[in-house]
Amino acid sequence: MIECVYFNDYIRCYRDGSVERKLIRKQKGYEIGDWKKCELAPNKTTGYFEIHTIERKLIRVHRVIAYCFGILEQMENIKDVNNVDHINGVRTDNRVENLRQVTHQQNNWNQLNTKGYYWHKQWKTWKVRIMVNGKRLFLGNYDTEAEARAAYLRAKEIHHVI
């Protein structure tokens, strides 16, 4: 099994989701040309790990790893076919076995914080709905939030299968 793949001359990726950078400047304890593991911190807005390329372009680590290990055919965003999904929903878990290529719609299905229901003031009930192929399906009205959540999760198991 291949453990390390070079993204380019300055960045290499590992199956465990870690990334190393080839130094172009001397740093404490390192020489020019040495490989140093990137100390990654999630972006405060998106929650994804990101690194700068030599050209100062910011790229997301999970996309680089997916490209290096053959999950993605191209690094560029191609509408509706080039999304990388974290299977377990954890944006910082960039292990190869946790990444898969999905459509934009499938990527949205894997969101963990989706409710799928809301309180309808006029009817005083919980209204449940789900999106399937760009169309909103009405699933019914429920007296309790727990019933509404259960109805949404049942429909999600049927309609949002990757």
GROMACS .gro file of C-alpha atoms in nm:
model
  162
    1MET     CA    1   0.000   0.000   0.000
    2ILE     CA    2   0.137   0.341  -0.095
    3GLU     CA    3   0.183   0.555   0.216
    4CYS     CA    4   0.324   0.876   0.065
    5VAL     CA    5   0.237   1.058  -0.257
    6TYR     CA    6   0.390   1.380  -0.388
    7PHE     CA    7   0.141   1.650  -0.479
    8ASN     CA    8   0.420   1.858  -0.630
    9ASP     CA    9   0.789   1.921  -0.564
   10TYR     CA   10   0.709   2.101  -0.236
   11ILE     CA   11   0.411   1.916  -0.084
   12ARG     CA   12   0.366   1.546  -0.008
   13CYS     CA   13   0.070   1.367   0.149
   14TYR     CA   14   0.026   1.058   0.364
   15ARG     CA   15  -0.265   0.811   0.395
   16ASP     CA   16  -0.323   0.919   0.756
   17GLY     CA   17  -0.413   1.271   0.640
   18SER     CA   18  -0.087   1.440   0.734
   19VAL     CA   19   0.102   1.667   0.497
   20GLU     CA   20   0.469   1.765   0.473
   21ARG     CA   21   0.622   2.069   0.309
   22LYS     CA   22   0.969   2.103   0.159
   23LEU     CA   23   1.133   2.407   0.312
   24ILE     CA   24   1.244   2.688   0.083
   25ARG     CA   25   1.383   2.893   0.375
   26LYS     CA   26   1.595   2.786   0.667
   27GLN     CA   27   1.402   2.732   0.989
   28LYS     CA   28   1.516   2.653   1.340
   29GLY     CA   29   1.635   2.292   1.340
   30TYR     CA   30   1.582   2.253   0.964
   31GLU     CA   31   1.780   2.329   0.649
   32ILE     CA   32   1.659   2.443   0.307
   33GLY     CA   33   1.523   2.138   0.126
   34ASP     CA   34   1.431   1.945   0.442
   35TRP     CA   35   1.078   1.806   0.472
   36LYS     CA   36   0.875   1.934   0.767
   37LYS     CA   37   0.534   1.812   0.881
   38CYS     CA   38   0.272   2.086   0.847
   39GLU     CA   39   0.121   2.193   1.177
   40LEU     CA   40  -0.239   2.232   1.073
   41ALA     CA   41  -0.512   2.428   1.245
   42PRO     CA   42  -0.868   2.433   1.114
   43ASN     CA   43  -0.986   2.747   0.938
   44LYS     CA   44  -1.200   2.941   1.189
   45THR     CA   45  -1.478   2.996   0.934
   46THR     CA   46  -1.497   2.667   0.744
   47GLY     CA   47  -1.347   2.417   0.990
   48TYR     CA   48  -1.124   2.263   0.719
   49PHE     CA   49  -0.744   2.229   0.730
   50GLU     CA   50  -0.581   2.450   0.466
   51ILE     CA   51  -0.225   2.503   0.342
   52HIS     CA   52  -0.053   2.752   0.114
   53THR     CA   53   0.119   2.637  -0.201
   54ILE     CA   54   0.448   2.789  -0.316
   55GLU     CA   55   0.240   3.024  -0.534
   56ARG     CA   56   0.065   3.143  -0.214
   57LYS     CA   57  -0.261   2.980  -0.321
   58LEU     CA   58  -0.469   2.848  -0.030
   59ILE     CA   59  -0.593   2.492  -0.079
   60ARG     CA   60  -0.785   2.255   0.144
   61VAL     CA   61  -0.586   1.959   0.267
   62HIS     CA   62  -0.863   1.702   0.211
   63ARG     CA   63  -0.876   1.797  -0.159
   64VAL     CA   64  -0.498   1.757  -0.194
   65ILE     CA   65  -0.505   1.416  -0.025
   66ALA     CA   66  -0.803   1.302  -0.234
   67TYR     CA   67  -0.623   1.409  -0.551
   68CYS     CA   68  -0.292   1.245  -0.453
   69PHE     CA   69  -0.453   0.911  -0.369
   70GLY     CA   70  -0.677   0.896  -0.676
   71ILE     CA   71  -1.013   0.985  -0.522
   72LEU     CA   72  -1.029   1.305  -0.730
   73GLU     CA   73  -0.930   1.312  -1.095
   74GLN     CA   74  -0.880   1.690  -1.100
   75MET     CA   75  -0.810   1.948  -0.831
   76GLU     CA   76  -1.029   2.218  -0.987
   77ASN     CA   77  -1.395   2.246  -0.898
   78ILE     CA   78  -1.607   2.097  -1.174
   79LYS     CA   79  -1.976   2.161  -1.125
   80ASP     CA   80  -2.161   1.875  -0.954
   81VAL     CA   81  -1.896   1.602  -0.988
   82ASN     CA   82  -1.585   1.707  -0.798
   83ASN     CA   83  -1.675   1.735  -0.430
   84VAL     CA   84  -1.483   1.553  -0.159
   85ASP     CA   85  -1.694   1.426   0.129
   86HIS     CA   86  -1.574   1.334   0.476
   87ILE     CA   87  -1.767   1.010   0.535
   88ASN     CA   88  -1.783   1.052   0.913
   89GLY     CA   89  -1.866   1.424   0.884
   90VAL     CA   90  -1.551   1.539   1.071
   91ARG     CA   91  -1.389   1.808   0.856
   92THR     CA   92  -1.045   1.759   1.010
   93ASP     CA   93  -1.033   1.379   0.960
   94ASN     CA   94  -0.843   1.363   0.631
   95ARG     CA   95  -0.751   0.994   0.630
   96VAL     CA   96  -0.779   0.846   0.281
   97GLU     CA   97  -1.038   0.590   0.391
   98ASN     CA   98  -1.259   0.873   0.523
   99LEU     CA   99  -1.272   1.060   0.190
  100ARG     CA  100  -1.490   0.996  -0.114
  101GLN     CA  101  -1.589   1.180  -0.430
  102VAL     CA  102  -1.955   1.280  -0.439
  103THR     CA  103  -2.186   1.518  -0.621
  104HIS     CA  104  -2.276   1.850  -0.462
  105GLN     CA  105  -2.619   1.711  -0.369
  106GLN     CA  106  -2.471   1.400  -0.205
  107ASN     CA  107  -2.225   1.617  -0.014
  108ASN     CA  108  -2.516   1.816   0.130
  109TRP     CA  109  -2.688   1.494   0.240
  110ASN     CA  110  -2.399   1.413   0.474
  111GLN     CA  111  -2.444   1.726   0.686
  112LEU     CA  112  -2.485   1.630   1.049
  113ASN     CA  113  -2.660   1.945   1.171
  114THR     CA  114  -2.960   1.945   0.934
  115LYS     CA  115  -3.295   1.957   1.108
  116GLY     CA  116  -3.549   1.908   0.828
  117TYR     CA  117  -3.836   2.042   1.034
  118TYR     CA  118  -3.957   2.370   1.182
  119TRP     CA  119  -4.230   2.508   1.409
  120HIS     CA  120  -4.532   2.636   1.216
  121LYS     CA  121  -4.677   2.920   1.426
  122GLN     CA  122  -5.020   2.934   1.262
  123TRP     CA  123  -5.091   2.560   1.286
  124LYS     CA  124  -4.897   2.514   1.610
  125THR     CA  125  -4.734   2.195   1.481
  126TRP     CA  126  -4.391   2.080   1.365
  127LYS     CA  127  -4.377   2.079   0.984
  128VAL     CA  128  -4.136   1.826   0.826
  129ARG     CA  129  -3.990   1.835   0.476
  130ILE     CA  130  -3.691   1.700   0.283
  131MET     CA  131  -3.515   1.794  -0.042
  132VAL     CA  132  -3.489   1.522  -0.309
  133ASN     CA  133  -3.344   1.597  -0.654
  134GLY     CA  134  -3.404   1.969  -0.611
  135LYS     CA  135  -3.767   1.928  -0.505
  136ARG     CA  136  -3.903   1.978  -0.157
  137LEU     CA  137  -4.116   1.688  -0.031
  138PHE     CA  138  -4.366   1.754   0.246
  139LEU     CA  139  -4.355   1.476   0.508
  140GLY     CA  140  -4.634   1.589   0.739
  141ASN     CA  141  -4.714   1.781   1.056
  142TYR     CA  142  -4.631   1.646   1.402
  143ASP     CA  143  -4.730   1.746   1.753
  144THR     CA  144  -4.386   1.703   1.910
  145GLU     CA  145  -4.037   1.793   1.799
  146ALA     CA  146  -3.921   1.435   1.867
  147GLU     CA  147  -4.183   1.293   1.628
  148ALA     CA  148  -4.083   1.546   1.362
  149ARG     CA  149  -3.714   1.461   1.399
  150ALA     CA  150  -3.789   1.087   1.376
  151ALA     CA  151  -3.997   1.139   1.060
  152TYR     CA  152  -3.718   1.340   0.899
  153LEU     CA  153  -3.452   1.079   0.987
  154ARG     CA  154  -3.669   0.798   0.843
  155ALA     CA  155  -3.707   0.990   0.516
  156LYS     CA  156  -3.334   1.071   0.512
  157GLU     CA  157  -3.251   0.697   0.530
  158ILE     CA  158  -3.472   0.636   0.225
  159HIS     CA  159  -3.393   0.938   0.004
  160HIS     CA  160  -3.039   1.043   0.099
  161VAL     CA  161  -2.842   0.726   0.025
  162ILE     CA  162  -2.489   0.769  -0.111
   0.00000   0.00000   0.00000
